Short mmCIF file of C-alpha atoms in Angstrom, two decimals:
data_model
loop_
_atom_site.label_atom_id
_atom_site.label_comp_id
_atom_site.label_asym_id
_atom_site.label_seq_id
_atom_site.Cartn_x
_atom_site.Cartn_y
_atom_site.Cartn_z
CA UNK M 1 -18.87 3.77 -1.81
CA UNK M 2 -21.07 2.77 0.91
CA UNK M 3 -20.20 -0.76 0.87
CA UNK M 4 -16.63 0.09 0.79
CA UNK M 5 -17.21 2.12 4.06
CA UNK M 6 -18.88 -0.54 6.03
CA UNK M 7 -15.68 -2.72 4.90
CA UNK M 8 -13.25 -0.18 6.14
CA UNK M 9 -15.46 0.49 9.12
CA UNK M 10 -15.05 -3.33 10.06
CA UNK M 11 -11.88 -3.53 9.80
CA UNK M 12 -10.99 -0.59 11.96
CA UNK M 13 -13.05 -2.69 14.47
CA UNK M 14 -11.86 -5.79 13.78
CA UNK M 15 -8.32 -4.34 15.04
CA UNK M 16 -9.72 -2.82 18.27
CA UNK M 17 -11.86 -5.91 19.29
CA UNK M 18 -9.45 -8.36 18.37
CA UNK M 19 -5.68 -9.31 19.79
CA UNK M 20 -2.90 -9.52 16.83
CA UNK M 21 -3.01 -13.02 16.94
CA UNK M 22 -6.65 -13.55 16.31
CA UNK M 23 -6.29 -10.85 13.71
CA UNK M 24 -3.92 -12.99 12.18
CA UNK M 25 -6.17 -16.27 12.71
CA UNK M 26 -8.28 -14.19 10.38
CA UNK M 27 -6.21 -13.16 7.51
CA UNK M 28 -4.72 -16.47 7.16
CA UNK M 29 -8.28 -18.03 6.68
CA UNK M 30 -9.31 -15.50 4.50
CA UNK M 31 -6.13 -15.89 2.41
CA UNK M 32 -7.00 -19.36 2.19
CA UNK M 33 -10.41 -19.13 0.75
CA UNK M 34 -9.26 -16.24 -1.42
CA UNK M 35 -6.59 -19.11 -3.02
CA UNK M 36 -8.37 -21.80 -2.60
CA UNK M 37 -12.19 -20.74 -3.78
CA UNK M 38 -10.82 -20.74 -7.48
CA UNK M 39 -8.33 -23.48 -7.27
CA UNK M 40 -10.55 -25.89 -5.91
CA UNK M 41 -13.13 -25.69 -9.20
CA UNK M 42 -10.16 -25.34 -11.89
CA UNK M 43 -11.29 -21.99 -12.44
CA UNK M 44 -14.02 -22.74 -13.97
CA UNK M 45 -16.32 -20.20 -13.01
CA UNK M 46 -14.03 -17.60 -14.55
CA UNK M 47 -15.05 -19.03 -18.19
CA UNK M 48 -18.68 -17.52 -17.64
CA UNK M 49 -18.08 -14.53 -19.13
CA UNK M 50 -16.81 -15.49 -22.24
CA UNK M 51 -19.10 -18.74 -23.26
CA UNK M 52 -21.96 -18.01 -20.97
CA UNK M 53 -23.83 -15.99 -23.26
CA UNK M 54 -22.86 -17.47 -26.41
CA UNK M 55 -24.43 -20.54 -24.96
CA UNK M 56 -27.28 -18.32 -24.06
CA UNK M 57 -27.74 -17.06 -27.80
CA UNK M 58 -27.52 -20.42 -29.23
CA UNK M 59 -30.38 -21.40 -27.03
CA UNK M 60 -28.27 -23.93 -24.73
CA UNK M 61 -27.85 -22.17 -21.47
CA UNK M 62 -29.65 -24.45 -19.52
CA UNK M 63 -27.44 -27.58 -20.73
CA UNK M 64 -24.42 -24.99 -19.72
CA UNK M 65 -25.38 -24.62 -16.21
CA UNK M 66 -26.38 -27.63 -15.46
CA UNK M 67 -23.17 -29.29 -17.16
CA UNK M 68 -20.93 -26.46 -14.93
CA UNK M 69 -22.69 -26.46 -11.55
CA UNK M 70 -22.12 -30.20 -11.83
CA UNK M 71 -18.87 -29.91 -12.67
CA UNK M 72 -18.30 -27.22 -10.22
CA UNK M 73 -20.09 -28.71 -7.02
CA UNK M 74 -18.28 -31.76 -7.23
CA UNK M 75 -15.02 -30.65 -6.92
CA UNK M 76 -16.28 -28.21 -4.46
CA UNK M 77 -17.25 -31.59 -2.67
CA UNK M 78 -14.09 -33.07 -3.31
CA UNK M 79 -12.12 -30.37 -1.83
CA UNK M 80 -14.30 -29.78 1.05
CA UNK M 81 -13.80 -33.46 2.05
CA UNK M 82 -9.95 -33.45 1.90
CA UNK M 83 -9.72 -30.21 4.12
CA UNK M 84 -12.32 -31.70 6.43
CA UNK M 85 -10.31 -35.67 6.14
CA UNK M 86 -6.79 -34.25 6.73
CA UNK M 87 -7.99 -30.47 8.95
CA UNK M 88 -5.00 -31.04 11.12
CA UNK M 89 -2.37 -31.49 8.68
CA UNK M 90 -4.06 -28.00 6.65
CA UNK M 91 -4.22 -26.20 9.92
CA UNK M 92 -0.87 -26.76 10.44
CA UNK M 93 -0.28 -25.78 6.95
CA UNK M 94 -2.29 -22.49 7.13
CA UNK M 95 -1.68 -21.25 10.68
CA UNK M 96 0.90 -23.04 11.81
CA UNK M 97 -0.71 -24.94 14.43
CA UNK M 98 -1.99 -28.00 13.72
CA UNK M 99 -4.38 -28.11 16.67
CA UNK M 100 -6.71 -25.38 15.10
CA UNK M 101 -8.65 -28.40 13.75
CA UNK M 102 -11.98 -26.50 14.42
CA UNK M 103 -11.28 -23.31 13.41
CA UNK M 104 -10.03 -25.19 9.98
CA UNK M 105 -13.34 -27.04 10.11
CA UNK M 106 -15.23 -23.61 9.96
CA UNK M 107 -13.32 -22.93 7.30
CA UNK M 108 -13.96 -25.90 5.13
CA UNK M 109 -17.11 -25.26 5.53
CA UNK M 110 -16.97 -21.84 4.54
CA UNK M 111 -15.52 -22.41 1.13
CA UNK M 112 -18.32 -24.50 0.51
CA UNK M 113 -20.58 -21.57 0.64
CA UNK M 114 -17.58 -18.89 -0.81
CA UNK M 115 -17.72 -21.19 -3.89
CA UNK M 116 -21.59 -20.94 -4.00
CA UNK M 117 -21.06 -17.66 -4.31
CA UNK M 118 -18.78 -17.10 -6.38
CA UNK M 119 -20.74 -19.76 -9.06
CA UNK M 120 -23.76 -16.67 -8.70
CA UNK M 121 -21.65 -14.06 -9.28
CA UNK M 122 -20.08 -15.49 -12.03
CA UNK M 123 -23.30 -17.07 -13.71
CA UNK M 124 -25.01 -13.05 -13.41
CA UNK M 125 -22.22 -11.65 -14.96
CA UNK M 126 -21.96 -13.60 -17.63
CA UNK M 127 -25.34 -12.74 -17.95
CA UNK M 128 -24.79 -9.13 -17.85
CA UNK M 129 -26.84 -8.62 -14.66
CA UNK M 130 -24.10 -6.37 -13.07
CA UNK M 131 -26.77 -4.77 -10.67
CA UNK M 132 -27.61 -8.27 -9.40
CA UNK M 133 -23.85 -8.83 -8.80
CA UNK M 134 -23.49 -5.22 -7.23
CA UNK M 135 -26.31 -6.32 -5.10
CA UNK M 136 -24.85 -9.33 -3.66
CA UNK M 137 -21.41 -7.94 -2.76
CA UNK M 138 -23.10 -5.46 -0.80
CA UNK M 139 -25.69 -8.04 0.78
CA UNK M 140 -22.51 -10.05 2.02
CA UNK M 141 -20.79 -7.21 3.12
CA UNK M 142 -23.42 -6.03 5.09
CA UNK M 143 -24.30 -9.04 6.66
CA UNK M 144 -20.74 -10.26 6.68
CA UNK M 145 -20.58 -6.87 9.06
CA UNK M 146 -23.35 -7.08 11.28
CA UNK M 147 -22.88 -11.22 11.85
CA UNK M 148 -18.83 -10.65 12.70
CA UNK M 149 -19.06 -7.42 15.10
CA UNK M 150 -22.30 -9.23 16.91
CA UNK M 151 -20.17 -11.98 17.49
CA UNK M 152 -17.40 -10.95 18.22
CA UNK M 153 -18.85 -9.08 21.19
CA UNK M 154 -21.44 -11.13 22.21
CA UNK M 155 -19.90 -14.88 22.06
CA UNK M 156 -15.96 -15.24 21.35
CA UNK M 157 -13.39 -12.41 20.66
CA UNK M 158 -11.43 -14.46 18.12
CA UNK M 159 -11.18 -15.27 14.45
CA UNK M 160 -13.50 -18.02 14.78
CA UNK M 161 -16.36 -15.43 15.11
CA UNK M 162 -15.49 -13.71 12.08
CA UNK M 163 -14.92 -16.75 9.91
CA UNK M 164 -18.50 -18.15 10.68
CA UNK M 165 -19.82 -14.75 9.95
CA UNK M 166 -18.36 -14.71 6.74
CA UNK M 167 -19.56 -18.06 5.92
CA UNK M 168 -23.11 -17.25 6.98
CA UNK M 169 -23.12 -13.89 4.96
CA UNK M 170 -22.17 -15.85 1.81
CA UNK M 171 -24.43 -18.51 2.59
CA UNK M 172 -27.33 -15.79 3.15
CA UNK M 173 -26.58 -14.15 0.07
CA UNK M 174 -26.46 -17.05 -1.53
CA UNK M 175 -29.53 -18.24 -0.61
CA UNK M 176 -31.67 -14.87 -1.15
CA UNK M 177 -30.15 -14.57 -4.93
CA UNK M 178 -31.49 -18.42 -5.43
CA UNK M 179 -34.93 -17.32 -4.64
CA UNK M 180 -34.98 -14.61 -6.81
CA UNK M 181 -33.74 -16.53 -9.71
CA UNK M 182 -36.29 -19.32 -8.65
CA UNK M 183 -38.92 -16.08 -9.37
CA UNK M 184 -37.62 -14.60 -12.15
CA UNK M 185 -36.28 -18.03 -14.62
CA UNK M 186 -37.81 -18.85 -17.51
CA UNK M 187 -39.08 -22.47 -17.09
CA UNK M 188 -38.83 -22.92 -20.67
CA UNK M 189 -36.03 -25.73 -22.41
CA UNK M 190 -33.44 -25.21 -24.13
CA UNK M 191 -34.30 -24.49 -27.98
CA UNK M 192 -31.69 -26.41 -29.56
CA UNK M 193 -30.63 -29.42 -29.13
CA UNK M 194 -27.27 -30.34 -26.63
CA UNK M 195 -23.78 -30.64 -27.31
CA UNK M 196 -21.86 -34.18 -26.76
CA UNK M 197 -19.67 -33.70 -23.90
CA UNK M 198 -16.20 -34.21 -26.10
CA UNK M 199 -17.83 -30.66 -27.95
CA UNK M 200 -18.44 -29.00 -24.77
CA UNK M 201 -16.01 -29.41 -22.69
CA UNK M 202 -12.50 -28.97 -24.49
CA UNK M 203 -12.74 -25.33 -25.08
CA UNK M 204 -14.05 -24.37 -22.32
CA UNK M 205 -11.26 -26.49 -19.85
CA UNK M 206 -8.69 -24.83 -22.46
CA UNK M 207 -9.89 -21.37 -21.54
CA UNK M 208 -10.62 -22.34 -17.78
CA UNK M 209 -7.04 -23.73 -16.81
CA UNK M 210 -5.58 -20.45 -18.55
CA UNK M 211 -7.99 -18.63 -15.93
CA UNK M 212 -7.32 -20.81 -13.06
CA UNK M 213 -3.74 -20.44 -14.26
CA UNK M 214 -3.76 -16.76 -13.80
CA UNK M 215 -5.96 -16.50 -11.00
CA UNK M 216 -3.69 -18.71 -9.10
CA UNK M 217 -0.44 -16.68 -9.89
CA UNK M 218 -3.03 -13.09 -8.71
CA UNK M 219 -3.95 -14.85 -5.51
CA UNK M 220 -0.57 -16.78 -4.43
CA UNK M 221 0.76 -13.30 -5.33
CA UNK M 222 -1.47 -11.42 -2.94
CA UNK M 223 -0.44 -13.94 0.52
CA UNK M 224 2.86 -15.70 0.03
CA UNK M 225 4.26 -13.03 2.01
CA UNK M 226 1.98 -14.37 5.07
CA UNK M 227 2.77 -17.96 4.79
CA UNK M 228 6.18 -16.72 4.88
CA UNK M 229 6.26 -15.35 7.87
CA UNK M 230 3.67 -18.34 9.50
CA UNK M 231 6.43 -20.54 8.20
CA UNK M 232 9.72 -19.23 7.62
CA UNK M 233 10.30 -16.58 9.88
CA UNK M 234 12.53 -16.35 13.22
CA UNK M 235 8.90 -16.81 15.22
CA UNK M 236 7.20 -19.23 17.44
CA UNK M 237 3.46 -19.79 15.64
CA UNK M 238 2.00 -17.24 17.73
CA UNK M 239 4.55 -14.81 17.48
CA UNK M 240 4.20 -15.34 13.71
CA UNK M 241 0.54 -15.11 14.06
CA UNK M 242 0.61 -12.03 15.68
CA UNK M 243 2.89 -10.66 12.86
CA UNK M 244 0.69 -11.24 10.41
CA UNK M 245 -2.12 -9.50 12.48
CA UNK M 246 0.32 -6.48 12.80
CA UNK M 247 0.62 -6.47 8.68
CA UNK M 248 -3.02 -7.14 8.23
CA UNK M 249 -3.01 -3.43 10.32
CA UNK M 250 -0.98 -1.86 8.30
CA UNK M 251 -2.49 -2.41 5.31
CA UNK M 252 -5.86 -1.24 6.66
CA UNK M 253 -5.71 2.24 5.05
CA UNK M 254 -3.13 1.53 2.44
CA UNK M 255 -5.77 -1.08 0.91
CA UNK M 256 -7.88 1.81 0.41
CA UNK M 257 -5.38 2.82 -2.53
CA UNK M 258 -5.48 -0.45 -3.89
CA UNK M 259 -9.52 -0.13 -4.25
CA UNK M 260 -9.03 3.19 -6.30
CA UNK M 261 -7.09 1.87 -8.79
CA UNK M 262 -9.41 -0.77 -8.73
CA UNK M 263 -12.11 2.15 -10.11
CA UNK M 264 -9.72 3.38 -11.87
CA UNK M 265 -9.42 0.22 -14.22
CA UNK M 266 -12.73 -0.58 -14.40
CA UNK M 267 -13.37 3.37 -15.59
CA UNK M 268 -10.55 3.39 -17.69
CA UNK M 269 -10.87 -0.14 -19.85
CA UNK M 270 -14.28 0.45 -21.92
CA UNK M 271 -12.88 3.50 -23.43
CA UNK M 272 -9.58 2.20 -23.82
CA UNK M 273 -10.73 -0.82 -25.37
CA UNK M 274 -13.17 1.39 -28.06
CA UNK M 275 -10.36 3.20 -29.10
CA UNK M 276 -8.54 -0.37 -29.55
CA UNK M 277 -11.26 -1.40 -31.57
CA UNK M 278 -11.10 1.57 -33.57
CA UNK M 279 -7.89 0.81 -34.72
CA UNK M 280 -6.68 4.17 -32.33
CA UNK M 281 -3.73 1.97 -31.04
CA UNK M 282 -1.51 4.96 -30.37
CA UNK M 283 -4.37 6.99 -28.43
CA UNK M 284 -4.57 3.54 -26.08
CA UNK M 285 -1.22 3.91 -25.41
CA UNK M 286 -0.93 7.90 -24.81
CA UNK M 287 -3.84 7.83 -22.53
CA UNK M 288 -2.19 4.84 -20.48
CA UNK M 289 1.30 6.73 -20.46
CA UNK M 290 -0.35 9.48 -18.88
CA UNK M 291 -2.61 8.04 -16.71
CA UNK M 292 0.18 5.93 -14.89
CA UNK M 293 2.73 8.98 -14.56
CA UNK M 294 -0.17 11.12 -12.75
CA UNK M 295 -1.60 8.07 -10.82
CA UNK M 296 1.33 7.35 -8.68
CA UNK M 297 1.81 11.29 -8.36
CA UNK M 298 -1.88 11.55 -6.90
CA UNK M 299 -1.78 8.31 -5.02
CA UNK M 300 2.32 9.61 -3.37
CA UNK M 301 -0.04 13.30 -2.67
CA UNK M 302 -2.62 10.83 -0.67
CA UNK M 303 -0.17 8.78 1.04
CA UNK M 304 1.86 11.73 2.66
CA UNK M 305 -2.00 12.32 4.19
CA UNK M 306 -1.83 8.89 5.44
CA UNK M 307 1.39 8.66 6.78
CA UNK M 308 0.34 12.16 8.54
CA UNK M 309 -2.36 10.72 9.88
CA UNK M 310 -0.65 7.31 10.94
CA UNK M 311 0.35 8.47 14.37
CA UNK M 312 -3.59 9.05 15.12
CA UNK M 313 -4.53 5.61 13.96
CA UNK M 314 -2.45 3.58 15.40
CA UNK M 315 -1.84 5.41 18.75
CA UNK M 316 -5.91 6.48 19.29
CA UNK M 317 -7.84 5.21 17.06
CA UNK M 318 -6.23 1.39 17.29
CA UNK M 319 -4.85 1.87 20.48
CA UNK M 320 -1.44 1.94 20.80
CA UNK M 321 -1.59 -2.38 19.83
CA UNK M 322 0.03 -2.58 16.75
CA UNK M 323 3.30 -1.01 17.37
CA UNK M 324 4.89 -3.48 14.52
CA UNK M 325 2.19 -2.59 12.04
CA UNK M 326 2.83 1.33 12.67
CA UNK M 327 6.61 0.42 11.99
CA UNK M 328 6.35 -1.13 8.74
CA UNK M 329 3.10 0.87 7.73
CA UNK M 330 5.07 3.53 5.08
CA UNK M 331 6.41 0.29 2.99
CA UNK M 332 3.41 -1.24 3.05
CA UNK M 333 1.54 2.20 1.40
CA UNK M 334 4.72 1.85 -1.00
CA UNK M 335 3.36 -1.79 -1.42
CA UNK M 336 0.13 -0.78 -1.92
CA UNK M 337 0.63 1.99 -4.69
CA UNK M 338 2.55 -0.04 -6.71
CA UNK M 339 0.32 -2.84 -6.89
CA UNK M 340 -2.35 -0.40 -7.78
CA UNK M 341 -0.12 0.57 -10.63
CA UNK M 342 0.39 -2.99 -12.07
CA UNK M 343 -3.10 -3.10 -11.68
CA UNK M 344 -3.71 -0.38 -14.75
CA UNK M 345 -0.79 -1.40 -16.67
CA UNK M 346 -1.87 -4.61 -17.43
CA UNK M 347 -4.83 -2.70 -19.28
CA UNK M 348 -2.90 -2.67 -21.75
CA UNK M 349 -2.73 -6.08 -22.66
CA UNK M 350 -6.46 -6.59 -22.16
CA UNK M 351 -7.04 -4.39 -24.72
CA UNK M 352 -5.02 -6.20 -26.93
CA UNK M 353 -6.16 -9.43 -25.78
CA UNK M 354 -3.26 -10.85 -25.01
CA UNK M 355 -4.14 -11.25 -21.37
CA UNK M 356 -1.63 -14.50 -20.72
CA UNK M 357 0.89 -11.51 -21.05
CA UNK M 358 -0.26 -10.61 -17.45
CA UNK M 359 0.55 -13.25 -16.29
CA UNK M 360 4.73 -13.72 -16.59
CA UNK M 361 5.22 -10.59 -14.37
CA UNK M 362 3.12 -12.09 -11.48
CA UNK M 363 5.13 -15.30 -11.98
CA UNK M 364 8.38 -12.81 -11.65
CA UNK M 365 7.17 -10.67 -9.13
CA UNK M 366 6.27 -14.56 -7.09
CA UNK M 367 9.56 -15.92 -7.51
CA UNK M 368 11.19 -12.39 -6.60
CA UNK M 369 8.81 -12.73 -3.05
CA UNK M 370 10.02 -15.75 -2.08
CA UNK M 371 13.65 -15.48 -2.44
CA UNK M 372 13.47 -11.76 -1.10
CA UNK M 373 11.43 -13.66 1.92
CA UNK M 374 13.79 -16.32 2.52
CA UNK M 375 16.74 -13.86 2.59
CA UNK M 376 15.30 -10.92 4.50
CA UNK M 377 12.83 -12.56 6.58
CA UNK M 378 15.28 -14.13 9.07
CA UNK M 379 17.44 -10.96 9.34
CA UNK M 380 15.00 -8.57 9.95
CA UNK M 381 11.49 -9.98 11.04
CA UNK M 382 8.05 -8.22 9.71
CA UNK M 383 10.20 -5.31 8.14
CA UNK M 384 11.82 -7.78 5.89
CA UNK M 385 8.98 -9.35 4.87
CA UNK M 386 6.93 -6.14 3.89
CA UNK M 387 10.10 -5.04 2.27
CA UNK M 388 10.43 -8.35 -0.14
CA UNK M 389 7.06 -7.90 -0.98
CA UNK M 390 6.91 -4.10 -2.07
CA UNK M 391 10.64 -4.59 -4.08
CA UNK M 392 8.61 -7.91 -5.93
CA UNK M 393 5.22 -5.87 -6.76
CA UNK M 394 8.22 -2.71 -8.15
CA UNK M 395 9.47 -5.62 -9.81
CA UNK M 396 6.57 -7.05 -10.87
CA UNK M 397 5.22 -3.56 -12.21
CA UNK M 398 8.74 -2.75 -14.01
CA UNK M 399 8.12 -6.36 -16.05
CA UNK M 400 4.79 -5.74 -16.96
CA UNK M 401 5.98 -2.32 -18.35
CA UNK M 402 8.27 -4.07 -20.56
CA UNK M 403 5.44 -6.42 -21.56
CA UNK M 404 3.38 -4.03 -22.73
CA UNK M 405 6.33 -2.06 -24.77
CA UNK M 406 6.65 -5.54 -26.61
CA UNK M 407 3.05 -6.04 -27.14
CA UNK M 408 3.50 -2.35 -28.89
CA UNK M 409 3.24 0.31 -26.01
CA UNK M 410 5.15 3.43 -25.87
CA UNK M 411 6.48 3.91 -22.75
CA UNK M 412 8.39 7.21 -21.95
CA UNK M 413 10.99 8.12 -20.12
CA UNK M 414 8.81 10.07 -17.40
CA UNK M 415 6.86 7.20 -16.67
CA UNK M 416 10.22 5.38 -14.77
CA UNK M 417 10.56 8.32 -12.76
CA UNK M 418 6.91 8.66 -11.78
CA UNK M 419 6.88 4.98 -11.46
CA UNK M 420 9.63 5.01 -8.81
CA UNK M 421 8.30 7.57 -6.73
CA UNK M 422 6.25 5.73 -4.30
CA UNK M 423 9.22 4.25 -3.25
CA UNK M 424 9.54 8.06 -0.76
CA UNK M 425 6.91 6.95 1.18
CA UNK M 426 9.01 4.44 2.43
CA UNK M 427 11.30 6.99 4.70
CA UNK M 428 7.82 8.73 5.56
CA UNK M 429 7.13 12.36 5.43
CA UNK M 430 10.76 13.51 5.25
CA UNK M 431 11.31 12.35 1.95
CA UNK M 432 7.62 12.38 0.95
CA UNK M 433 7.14 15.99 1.27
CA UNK M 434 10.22 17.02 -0.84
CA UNK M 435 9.52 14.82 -3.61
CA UNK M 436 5.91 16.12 -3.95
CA UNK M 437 7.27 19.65 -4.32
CA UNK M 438 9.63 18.71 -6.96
CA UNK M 439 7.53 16.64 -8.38
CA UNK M 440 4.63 19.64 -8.77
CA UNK M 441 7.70 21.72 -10.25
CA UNK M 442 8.37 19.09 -13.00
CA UNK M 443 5.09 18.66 -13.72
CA UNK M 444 4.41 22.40 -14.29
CA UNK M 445 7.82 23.73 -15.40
CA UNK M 446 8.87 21.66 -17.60
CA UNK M 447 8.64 18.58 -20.13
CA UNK M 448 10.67 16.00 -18.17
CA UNK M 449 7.36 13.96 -16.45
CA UNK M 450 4.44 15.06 -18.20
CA UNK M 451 5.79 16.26 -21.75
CA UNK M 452 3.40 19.10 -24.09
CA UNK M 453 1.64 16.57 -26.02
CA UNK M 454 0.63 14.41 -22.81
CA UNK M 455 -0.24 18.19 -21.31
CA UNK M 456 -2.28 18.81 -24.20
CA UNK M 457 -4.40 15.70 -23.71
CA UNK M 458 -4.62 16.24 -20.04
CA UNK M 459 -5.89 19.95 -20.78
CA UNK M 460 -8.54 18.62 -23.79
CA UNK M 461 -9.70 16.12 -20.96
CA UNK M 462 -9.82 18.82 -18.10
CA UNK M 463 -11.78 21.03 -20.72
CA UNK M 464 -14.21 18.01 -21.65
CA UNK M 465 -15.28 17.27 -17.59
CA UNK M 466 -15.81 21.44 -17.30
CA UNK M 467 -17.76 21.48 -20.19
CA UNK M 468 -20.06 18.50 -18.61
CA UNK M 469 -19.96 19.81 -15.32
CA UNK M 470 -23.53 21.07 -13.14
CA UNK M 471 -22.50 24.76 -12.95
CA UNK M 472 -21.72 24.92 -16.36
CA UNK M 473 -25.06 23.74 -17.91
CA UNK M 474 -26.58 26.28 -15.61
CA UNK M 475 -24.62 29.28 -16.74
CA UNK M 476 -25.51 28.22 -20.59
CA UNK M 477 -29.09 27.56 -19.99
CA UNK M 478 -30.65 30.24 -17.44
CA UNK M 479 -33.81 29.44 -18.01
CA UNK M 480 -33.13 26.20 -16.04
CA UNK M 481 -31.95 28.01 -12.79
CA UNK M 482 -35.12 29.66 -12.88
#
C-alpha cells in the first residue's frame, strides 16, 4: 500500500513538474523498457519459477544460474549494443525524433540495469523469497522517487531526469540485493553432477519462448496505442508527444483500478487453484462467475467517484494542463476496468493450466488496436485512439470469456450484462449514476445479475469474513477485552 502511494504520489508530480511533451518523453521510454526488458533475453527469466527449484532440489542450482545469467547477460549485451550502434534510427522509432540520440542513450543504458533486475527478481522468486522480491520493488520505488523529483527540480525539468533516476534506482537495488546474497549464499557446490547442455537447454527454451511469447503479446498490448499516435496520428512529433503525455494523465487515477484487480488475482488464484486441485471444478467456476459480475459493479461504483472528482484533478490539483487528458479521461477509466477484468478471467485458465489459452485474446484484442487505431486515429485525434483501445481490451475480455467456456467454464447470462457496464463511464456521470441505481435494484430484487445460488455463496462468504472479524472474537471471548 505504501509503495503504491509513493508511485501515485510521483506521478501526480510528475504531471505538475513536467510539460506534456516531456511527460510523453517519459512514457514512451518506459514503454520501451517495459517491451523490450523481456524481449531482449527471450524471456528467459520468466522460466525461473517453474525449473528454478527443481534444479535446486536436484542439487544443480548453481550450474542453473550460472548457465542462465550467461545466457541472459549476453543478449542483454547484445541488445544494449544495437540500441546504442543504431540510437538514432530507435529514437526515431520510439519518439519520433530521431535526434533524441541521448535521451535514447540513457535509455540503453537503463535496460541494462532493468534487466539486472528483473534476473533478481526472477531468480528470488523462483526461490520462494517473496519478501526479498517485495523488498526490492519497494527499494526501487522509493529511490526511483526520491532520485526523479530531486532531479527534476534541481537539474533538468524533462524526461531525461526521470529516465536516469529510474536507471539508478534499479541499478541501486540491484546492487544492495547482490550484497546480501554475497552474505547470505551457501559457498558450497553443486551435489550432483551437471547436465550436458543439449539436456539443459531444450526444455527450458521450449517453455521460455512460450513465456517470451506471451509476455510480448501482454506488453505490445499495454503501448501500441502510444506508438500509434507517435506514428500514425494527424500530429507533428511534438504534438504527438504531447498527446501521449495528455493520455499518460488520464490514466493516472484510472491505473489505480488496474492495481486492484491486480490484488484481486493474486488473492483470488491460491484458493481457486486448491479447489482445482481438489477436483471442485464447478466451485472454480461459480466463484469466478461471481466475482467478475460484482467486480465491474464495484469498480463502475468507484469510477463515478473518480469521474466526480476529475474536475478537481485536472483543473487544481494538475493545473488546468491537460485539458486533452481531462477529455478522454471517462474512456480511459472504461479502459482501465476492463482490462482489470481480463485480468481475473484469465484465472481461469491458470487454474487449468492451460495458460497459452491467454494468450489468443491478447493477440485479438492487438490486431483489433491497430486497425481501430488506423481508422479512428486520423478522424478524431487522442479520443480515437483511447477509444480503439478500450473497444480492443472489451474485445479482448469478451474472447477470453469464450476461452474459458471452452476450456469448461460456465458463464451466465448476468455476467454479459455486468461485463458491459463499464462501458457508462464513458458518457460520465449522466449515465454512470443511473446505471448504478439499476444496477443495485437488479442485484437486490431480483435473479437477473446475481442469481440465488451465486447470492447464497456471496452470503456464506459475507458470513465467513464476520465470523473472522476483530469485534466478533471479542464479543465471544470477554475475557479477552478485559
Amino acid at each position: 500500500m505504501v509503495q503504491r502511494s509513493v508511485g501515485f504520489g510521483r506521478g501526480i508530480l510528475f504531471c505538475r513538474w513536467l510539460d506534456a511533451e516531456s511527460l510523453g518523453h517519459w512514457e514512451m521510454a518506459y514503454g520501451f523498457l517495459l517491451l523490450a526488458a523481456p524481449l531482449a533475453v527471450l524471456g528467459l527469466p520468466g522460466s525461473f519459477g517453474r525449473y528454478l527449484t527443481r534444479y535446486r532440489e536436484d542439487g544443480m542450482l548453481w550450474m542453473f544460474l550460472r548457465r542462465t545469467a550467461a545466457w541472459t547477460f549476453g543478449l542483454a549485451a547484445v541488445a544494449v549494443a544495437t540500441l546504442l550502434a543504431f540510437r538514432g534510427q530507435f529514437a526515431g522509432l520510439v519518439f519520433g525524433e530521431p535526434n533524441q540520440t541521448l535521451m535514447m542513450t540513457a535509455v540503453a543504458a537503463c535496460l541494462a540495469v532493468v534487466i539486472l533486475m528483473h534476473f533478481l527478481e526472477a531468480v528470488f522468486a523462483g526461490l520462494r523469497l517473496f519478501r526479498v522480491v517485495s523488498v526490492m520493488y519497494f527499494c526501487q520505488s522509493m529511490l526511483f522517487a526520491a532520485g526523479a523529483l530531486s532531479l527534476i527540480r534541481f537539474w533538468r525539468a524533462d524526461a531525461l531526469s526521470v529516465i536516469v533516476a529510474y536507471g539508478a534506482g534499479c541499478l541501486a537495488t540491484s546492487l544492495g540485493v547482490l550484497a546480501w546474497s554475497a552474505f547470505r549464499a551457501e559457498a558450497a557446490p553443486d551435489a550432483a553432477p551437471g547436465l550436458s547442455h543439449r539436456q539443459f537447454w531444450p526444455p527450458l527454451m521450449r517453455f521460455a519462448v512460450w513465456v517470451w511469447v506471451t509476455n510480448l503479446l501482454s506488453n505490445l498490448f499495454a503501448v501500441i496505442d502510444r506508438y500509434m499516435i507517435v506514428h500514425c496520428g494527424a500530429f507533428t512529433a511534438d504534438e504527438a508527444l504531447a498527446q501521449v503525455g495528455n493520455y499518460h494523465a488520464s490514466a493516472l487515477v484510472p491505473m489505480l483500478l488496474v492495481s486492484i484487480a491486480n490484488l484481486l488475482v493474486g488473492a483470488m488464484t491460491p484458493h481457486l487453484s486448491h479447489d482445482w486441485e481438489a477436483g471442485r471444478r464447478g466451485a472454480v467456476s461459480d466463484q469466478l462467475n461471481l466475482t467478475l459480475k460484482l467486480a465491474p459493479l464495484v469498480m463502475l461504483a468507484a469510477g463515478a467517484v473518480v469521474l466526480a472528482c476529475n474536475p478537481l484533478l485536472f483543473g487544481w490539483v494538475l493545473e488546468g494542463r491537460y485539458a486533452y487528458g481531462r477529455a478522454v479521461a471517462p474512456w480511459t477509466l472504461a479502459t482501465c476496468v476492463w482490462f482489470g477484468m481480463l485480468l481475473v478471467s484469465q484465472t481461469y485458465v491458470w487454474c487449468a493450466e492451460k495458460s497459452r489459452r491467454a494468450a489468443w485474446p491478447l493477440a485479438t484484442g492487438l490486431l483489433a488496436n491497430i486497425g481501430l487505431n488506423l481508422v479512428l486515429l486520423p478522424r478524431m485525434g487522442l479520443l480515437g485512439a483511447v477509444v480503439a483501445t478500450a473497444v480492443a481490451t472489451l474485445i479482448a475480455f469478451a474472447i477470453q470469456l469464450w476461452v474459458n467456456h471452452r476450456v469448461g467454464m460456465r458463464v451466465s447470462p448476468g455476467l454479459f450484462i455486468c461485463g458491459l457496464s463499464p462501458l457508462a463511464l464513458a458518457g460520465g456521470l449522466t449515465t454512470t449514476l443511473p446505471l448504478l441505481l439499476a444496477a443495485g435494484v437488479g442485484v437486490l430484487f431480483t435473479d437477473l445479475l446475481v442469481d440465488a445460488q451465486e447470492k447464497r455463496l456471496l452470503t456464506s462468504v459475507a458470513r465467513g469474513y464476520l465470523a473472522r472479524a476483530p469485534f466478533n472474537r471479542l464479543h465471544r471471548n470477554p475475557s479477552v477485552a478485559s
